Short mmCIF file of C-alpha atoms in Angstrom, two decimals:
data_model
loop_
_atom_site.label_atom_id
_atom_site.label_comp_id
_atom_site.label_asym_id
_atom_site.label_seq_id
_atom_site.Cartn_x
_atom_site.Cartn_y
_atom_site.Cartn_z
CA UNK Q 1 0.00 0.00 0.00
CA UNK Q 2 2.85 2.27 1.03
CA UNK Q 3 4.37 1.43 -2.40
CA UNK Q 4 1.45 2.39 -4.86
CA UNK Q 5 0.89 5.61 -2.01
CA UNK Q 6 4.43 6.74 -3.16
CA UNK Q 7 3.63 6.40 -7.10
CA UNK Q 8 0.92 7.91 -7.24
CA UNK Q 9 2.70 10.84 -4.98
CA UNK Q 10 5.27 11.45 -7.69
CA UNK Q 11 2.78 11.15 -10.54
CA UNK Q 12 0.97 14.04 -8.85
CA UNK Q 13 4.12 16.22 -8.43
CA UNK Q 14 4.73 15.24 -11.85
CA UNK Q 15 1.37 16.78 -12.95
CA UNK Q 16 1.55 19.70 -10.60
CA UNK Q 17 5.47 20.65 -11.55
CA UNK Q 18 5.59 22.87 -15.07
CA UNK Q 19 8.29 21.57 -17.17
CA UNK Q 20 11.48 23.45 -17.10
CA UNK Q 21 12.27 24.74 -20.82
CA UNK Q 22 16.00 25.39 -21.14
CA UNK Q 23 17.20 28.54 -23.71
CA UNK Q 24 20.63 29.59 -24.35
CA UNK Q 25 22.05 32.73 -26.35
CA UNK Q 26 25.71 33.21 -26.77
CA UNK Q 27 27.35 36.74 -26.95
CA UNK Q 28 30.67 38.32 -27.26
CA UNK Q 29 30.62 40.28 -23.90
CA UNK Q 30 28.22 41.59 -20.79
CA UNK Q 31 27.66 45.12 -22.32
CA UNK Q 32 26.31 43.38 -25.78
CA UNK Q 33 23.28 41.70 -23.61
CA UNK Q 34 22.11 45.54 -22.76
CA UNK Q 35 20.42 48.10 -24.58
CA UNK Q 36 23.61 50.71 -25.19
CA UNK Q 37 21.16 53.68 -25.51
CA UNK Q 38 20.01 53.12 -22.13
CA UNK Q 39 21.83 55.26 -19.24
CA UNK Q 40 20.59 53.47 -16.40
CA UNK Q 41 22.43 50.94 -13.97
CA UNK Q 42 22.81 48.17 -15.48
CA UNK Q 43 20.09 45.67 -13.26
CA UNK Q 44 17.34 48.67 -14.29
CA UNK Q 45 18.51 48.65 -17.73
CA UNK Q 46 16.60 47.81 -20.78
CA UNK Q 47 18.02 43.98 -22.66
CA UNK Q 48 19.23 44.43 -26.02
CA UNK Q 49 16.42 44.38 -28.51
CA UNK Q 50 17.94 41.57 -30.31
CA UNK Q 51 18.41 39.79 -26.91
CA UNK Q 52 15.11 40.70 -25.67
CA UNK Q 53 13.45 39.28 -28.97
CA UNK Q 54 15.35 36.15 -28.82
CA UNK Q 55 14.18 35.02 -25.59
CA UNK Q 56 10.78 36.27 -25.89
CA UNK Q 57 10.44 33.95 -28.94
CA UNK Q 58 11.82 31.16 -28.10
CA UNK Q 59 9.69 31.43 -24.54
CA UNK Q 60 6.65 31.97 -26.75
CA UNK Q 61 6.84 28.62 -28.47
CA UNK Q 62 6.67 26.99 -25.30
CA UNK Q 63 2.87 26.31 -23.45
CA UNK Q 64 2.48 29.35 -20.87
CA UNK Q 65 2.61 27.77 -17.97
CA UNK Q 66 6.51 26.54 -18.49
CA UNK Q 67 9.39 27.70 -16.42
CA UNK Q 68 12.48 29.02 -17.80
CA UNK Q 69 16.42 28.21 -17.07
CA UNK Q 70 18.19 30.56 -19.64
CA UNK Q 71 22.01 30.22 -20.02
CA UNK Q 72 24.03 32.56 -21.31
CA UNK Q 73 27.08 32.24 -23.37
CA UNK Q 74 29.83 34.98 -22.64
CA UNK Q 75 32.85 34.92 -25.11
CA UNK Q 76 34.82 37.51 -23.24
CA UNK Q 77 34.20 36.98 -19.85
CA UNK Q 78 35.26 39.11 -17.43
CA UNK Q 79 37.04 38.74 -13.97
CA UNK Q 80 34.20 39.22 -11.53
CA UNK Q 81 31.17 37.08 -11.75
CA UNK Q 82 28.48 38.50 -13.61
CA UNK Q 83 25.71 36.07 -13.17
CA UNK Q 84 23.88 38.12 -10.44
CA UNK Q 85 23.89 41.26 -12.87
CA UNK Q 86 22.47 39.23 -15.53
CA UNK Q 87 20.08 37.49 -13.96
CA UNK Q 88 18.58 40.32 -12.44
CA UNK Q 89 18.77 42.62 -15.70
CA UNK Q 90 16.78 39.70 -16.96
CA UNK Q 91 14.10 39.08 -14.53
CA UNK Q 92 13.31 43.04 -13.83
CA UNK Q 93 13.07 43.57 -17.51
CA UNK Q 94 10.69 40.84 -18.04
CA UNK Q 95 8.79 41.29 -14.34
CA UNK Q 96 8.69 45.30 -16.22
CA UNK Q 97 7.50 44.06 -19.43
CA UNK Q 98 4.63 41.97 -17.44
CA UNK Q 99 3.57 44.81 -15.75
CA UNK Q 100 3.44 46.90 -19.26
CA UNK Q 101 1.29 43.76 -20.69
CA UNK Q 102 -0.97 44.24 -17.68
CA UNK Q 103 -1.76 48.00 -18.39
CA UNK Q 104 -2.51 46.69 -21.83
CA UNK Q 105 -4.61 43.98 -21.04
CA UNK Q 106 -6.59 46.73 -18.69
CA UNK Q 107 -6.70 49.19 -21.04
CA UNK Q 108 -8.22 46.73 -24.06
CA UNK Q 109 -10.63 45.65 -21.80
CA UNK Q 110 -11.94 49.06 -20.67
CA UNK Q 111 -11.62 50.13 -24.63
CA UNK Q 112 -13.95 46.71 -25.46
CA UNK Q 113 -16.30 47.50 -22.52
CA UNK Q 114 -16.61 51.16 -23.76
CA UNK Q 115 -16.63 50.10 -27.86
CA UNK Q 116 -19.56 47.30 -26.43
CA UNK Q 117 -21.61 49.86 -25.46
CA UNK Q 118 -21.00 52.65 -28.39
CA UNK Q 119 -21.62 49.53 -30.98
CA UNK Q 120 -24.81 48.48 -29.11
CA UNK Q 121 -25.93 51.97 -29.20
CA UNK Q 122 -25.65 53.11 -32.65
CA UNK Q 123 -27.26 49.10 -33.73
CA UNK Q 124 -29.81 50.25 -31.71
CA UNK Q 125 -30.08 52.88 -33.82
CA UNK Q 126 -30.15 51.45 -36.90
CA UNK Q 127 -32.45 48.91 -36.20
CA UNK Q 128 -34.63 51.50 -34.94
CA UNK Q 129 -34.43 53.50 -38.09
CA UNK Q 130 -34.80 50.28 -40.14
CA UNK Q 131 -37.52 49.57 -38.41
CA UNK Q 132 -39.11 53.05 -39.23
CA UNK Q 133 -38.10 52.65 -42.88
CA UNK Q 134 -39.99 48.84 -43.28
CA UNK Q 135 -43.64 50.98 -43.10
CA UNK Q 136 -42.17 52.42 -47.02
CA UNK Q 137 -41.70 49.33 -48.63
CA UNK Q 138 -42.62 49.88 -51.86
CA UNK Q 139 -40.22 52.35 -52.42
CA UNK Q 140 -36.86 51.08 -53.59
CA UNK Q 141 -34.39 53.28 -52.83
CA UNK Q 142 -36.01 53.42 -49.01
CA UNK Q 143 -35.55 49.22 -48.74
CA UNK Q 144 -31.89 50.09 -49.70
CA UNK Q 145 -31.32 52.51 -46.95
CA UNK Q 146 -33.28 49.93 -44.35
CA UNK Q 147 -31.07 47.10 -45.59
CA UNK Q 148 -27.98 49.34 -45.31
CA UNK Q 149 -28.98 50.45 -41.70
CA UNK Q 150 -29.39 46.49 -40.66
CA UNK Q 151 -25.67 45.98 -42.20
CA UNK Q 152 -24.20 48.85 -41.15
CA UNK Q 153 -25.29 48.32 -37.62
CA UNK Q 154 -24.32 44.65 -37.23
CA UNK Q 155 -20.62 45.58 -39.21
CA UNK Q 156 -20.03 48.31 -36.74
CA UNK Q 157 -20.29 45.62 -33.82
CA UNK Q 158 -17.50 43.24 -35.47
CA UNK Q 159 -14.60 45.78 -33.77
CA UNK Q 160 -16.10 45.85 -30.29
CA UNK Q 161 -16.89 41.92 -30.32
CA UNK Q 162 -13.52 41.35 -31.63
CA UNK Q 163 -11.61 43.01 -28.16
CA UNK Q 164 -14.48 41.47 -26.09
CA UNK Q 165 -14.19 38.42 -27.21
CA UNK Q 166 -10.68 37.57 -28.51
CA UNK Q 167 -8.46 39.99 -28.57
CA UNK Q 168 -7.38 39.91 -24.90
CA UNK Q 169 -6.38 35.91 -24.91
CA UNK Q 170 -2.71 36.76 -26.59
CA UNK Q 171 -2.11 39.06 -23.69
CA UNK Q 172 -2.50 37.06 -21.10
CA UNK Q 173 -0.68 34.56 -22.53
CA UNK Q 174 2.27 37.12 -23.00
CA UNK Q 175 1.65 38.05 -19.06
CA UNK Q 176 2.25 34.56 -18.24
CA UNK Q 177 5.24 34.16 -20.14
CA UNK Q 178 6.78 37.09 -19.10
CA UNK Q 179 5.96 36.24 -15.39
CA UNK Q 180 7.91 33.38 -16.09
CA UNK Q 181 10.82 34.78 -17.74
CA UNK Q 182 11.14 37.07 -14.87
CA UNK Q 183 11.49 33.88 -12.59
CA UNK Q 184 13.59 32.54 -15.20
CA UNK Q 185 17.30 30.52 -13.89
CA UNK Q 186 19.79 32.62 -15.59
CA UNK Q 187 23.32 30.88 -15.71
CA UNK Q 188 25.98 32.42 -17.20
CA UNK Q 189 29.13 30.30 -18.54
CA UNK Q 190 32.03 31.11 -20.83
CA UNK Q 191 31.61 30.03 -24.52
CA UNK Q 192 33.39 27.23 -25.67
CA UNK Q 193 35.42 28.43 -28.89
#
């Protein structure tokens, strides 16, 4: 009993545990991993774009809820350690880019909410004046204008439904990546030549 207690244990921690996706980039020196046109300290500063887009793609091809060990290749290393820099220039700028993704996300939905009710309005609208139109049916021109009023209102919905609906899914999946990227492993090892 004690045996089949302590399988299914480890298949549940095996189920619970993300899997750890490993992703390595290789550089010349520290200073090349950093955005040069940024004068901060370097733990503040902004990554490289070229770095930056790198990880984020290769982290993007991975299912959201994955943890991260990224290892970094230095050809020219330098005397002191720079692990600790790296690793946190790493995590703040993706724990930063999370919180950017956040505002996003809030502002999208508060857009939506606002389009929602602006689309609803004006098909409101047209229905209404469609409806209006539908007592002159034998003229021709009027059944264009009612048909156009049905289209027009149910077209000028597509927008609003759109953000309701879908467009907010790819930016919490970027949130969760970049959560994890900001709890990434960062190891930092000479390159081999």
């Amino acid at each position: 009993m004690n045996k089949s207690l302590g399988a299914k244990q480890i298949t549940d921690m095996k189920k619970n545990h993300p899997p750890i996706h490993q992703i390595e980039i290789r550089i010349a020196e520290v200073p090349q991993l950093f955005n040069s046109m940024d004068p901060t300290p370097f733990h503040h500063r902004d990554l490289d774009i070229d770095a930056e887009r790198f990880l984020e793609s290769w982290a993007l091809e991975f299912p959201q809820d994955s943890h991260f060990r990224i290892i970094v290749h230095i050809e020219q290393m330098t005397p002191e350690d720079p692990t600790k820099l790296v690793e946190t220039a790493i995590q703040n700028h993706f724990e930063y880019k999370a919180i950017l993704a956040r505002r996003n996300l809030s502002l999208l939905l508060v857009e939506g909410r606002t389009s929602m009710l602006i689309g609803l309005g004006f098909l409101g609208l047209c229905l209404l004046g469609a409806d209006l139109l539908s007592v002159f049916s034998n003229n021709t021109f009027l059944k264009i204008l009612k048909e156009s009023l049905l289209i027009g209102g149910w077209v000028a919905m597509w927008r609003p439904m759109q953000m309701v609906l879908y467009d907010w899914w790819p930016i919490v999946r970027r949130i969760k990546i970049y959560q994890n990227l900001s709890r990434a492993i960062v190891q930092v090892k000479p390159a081999k030549t």
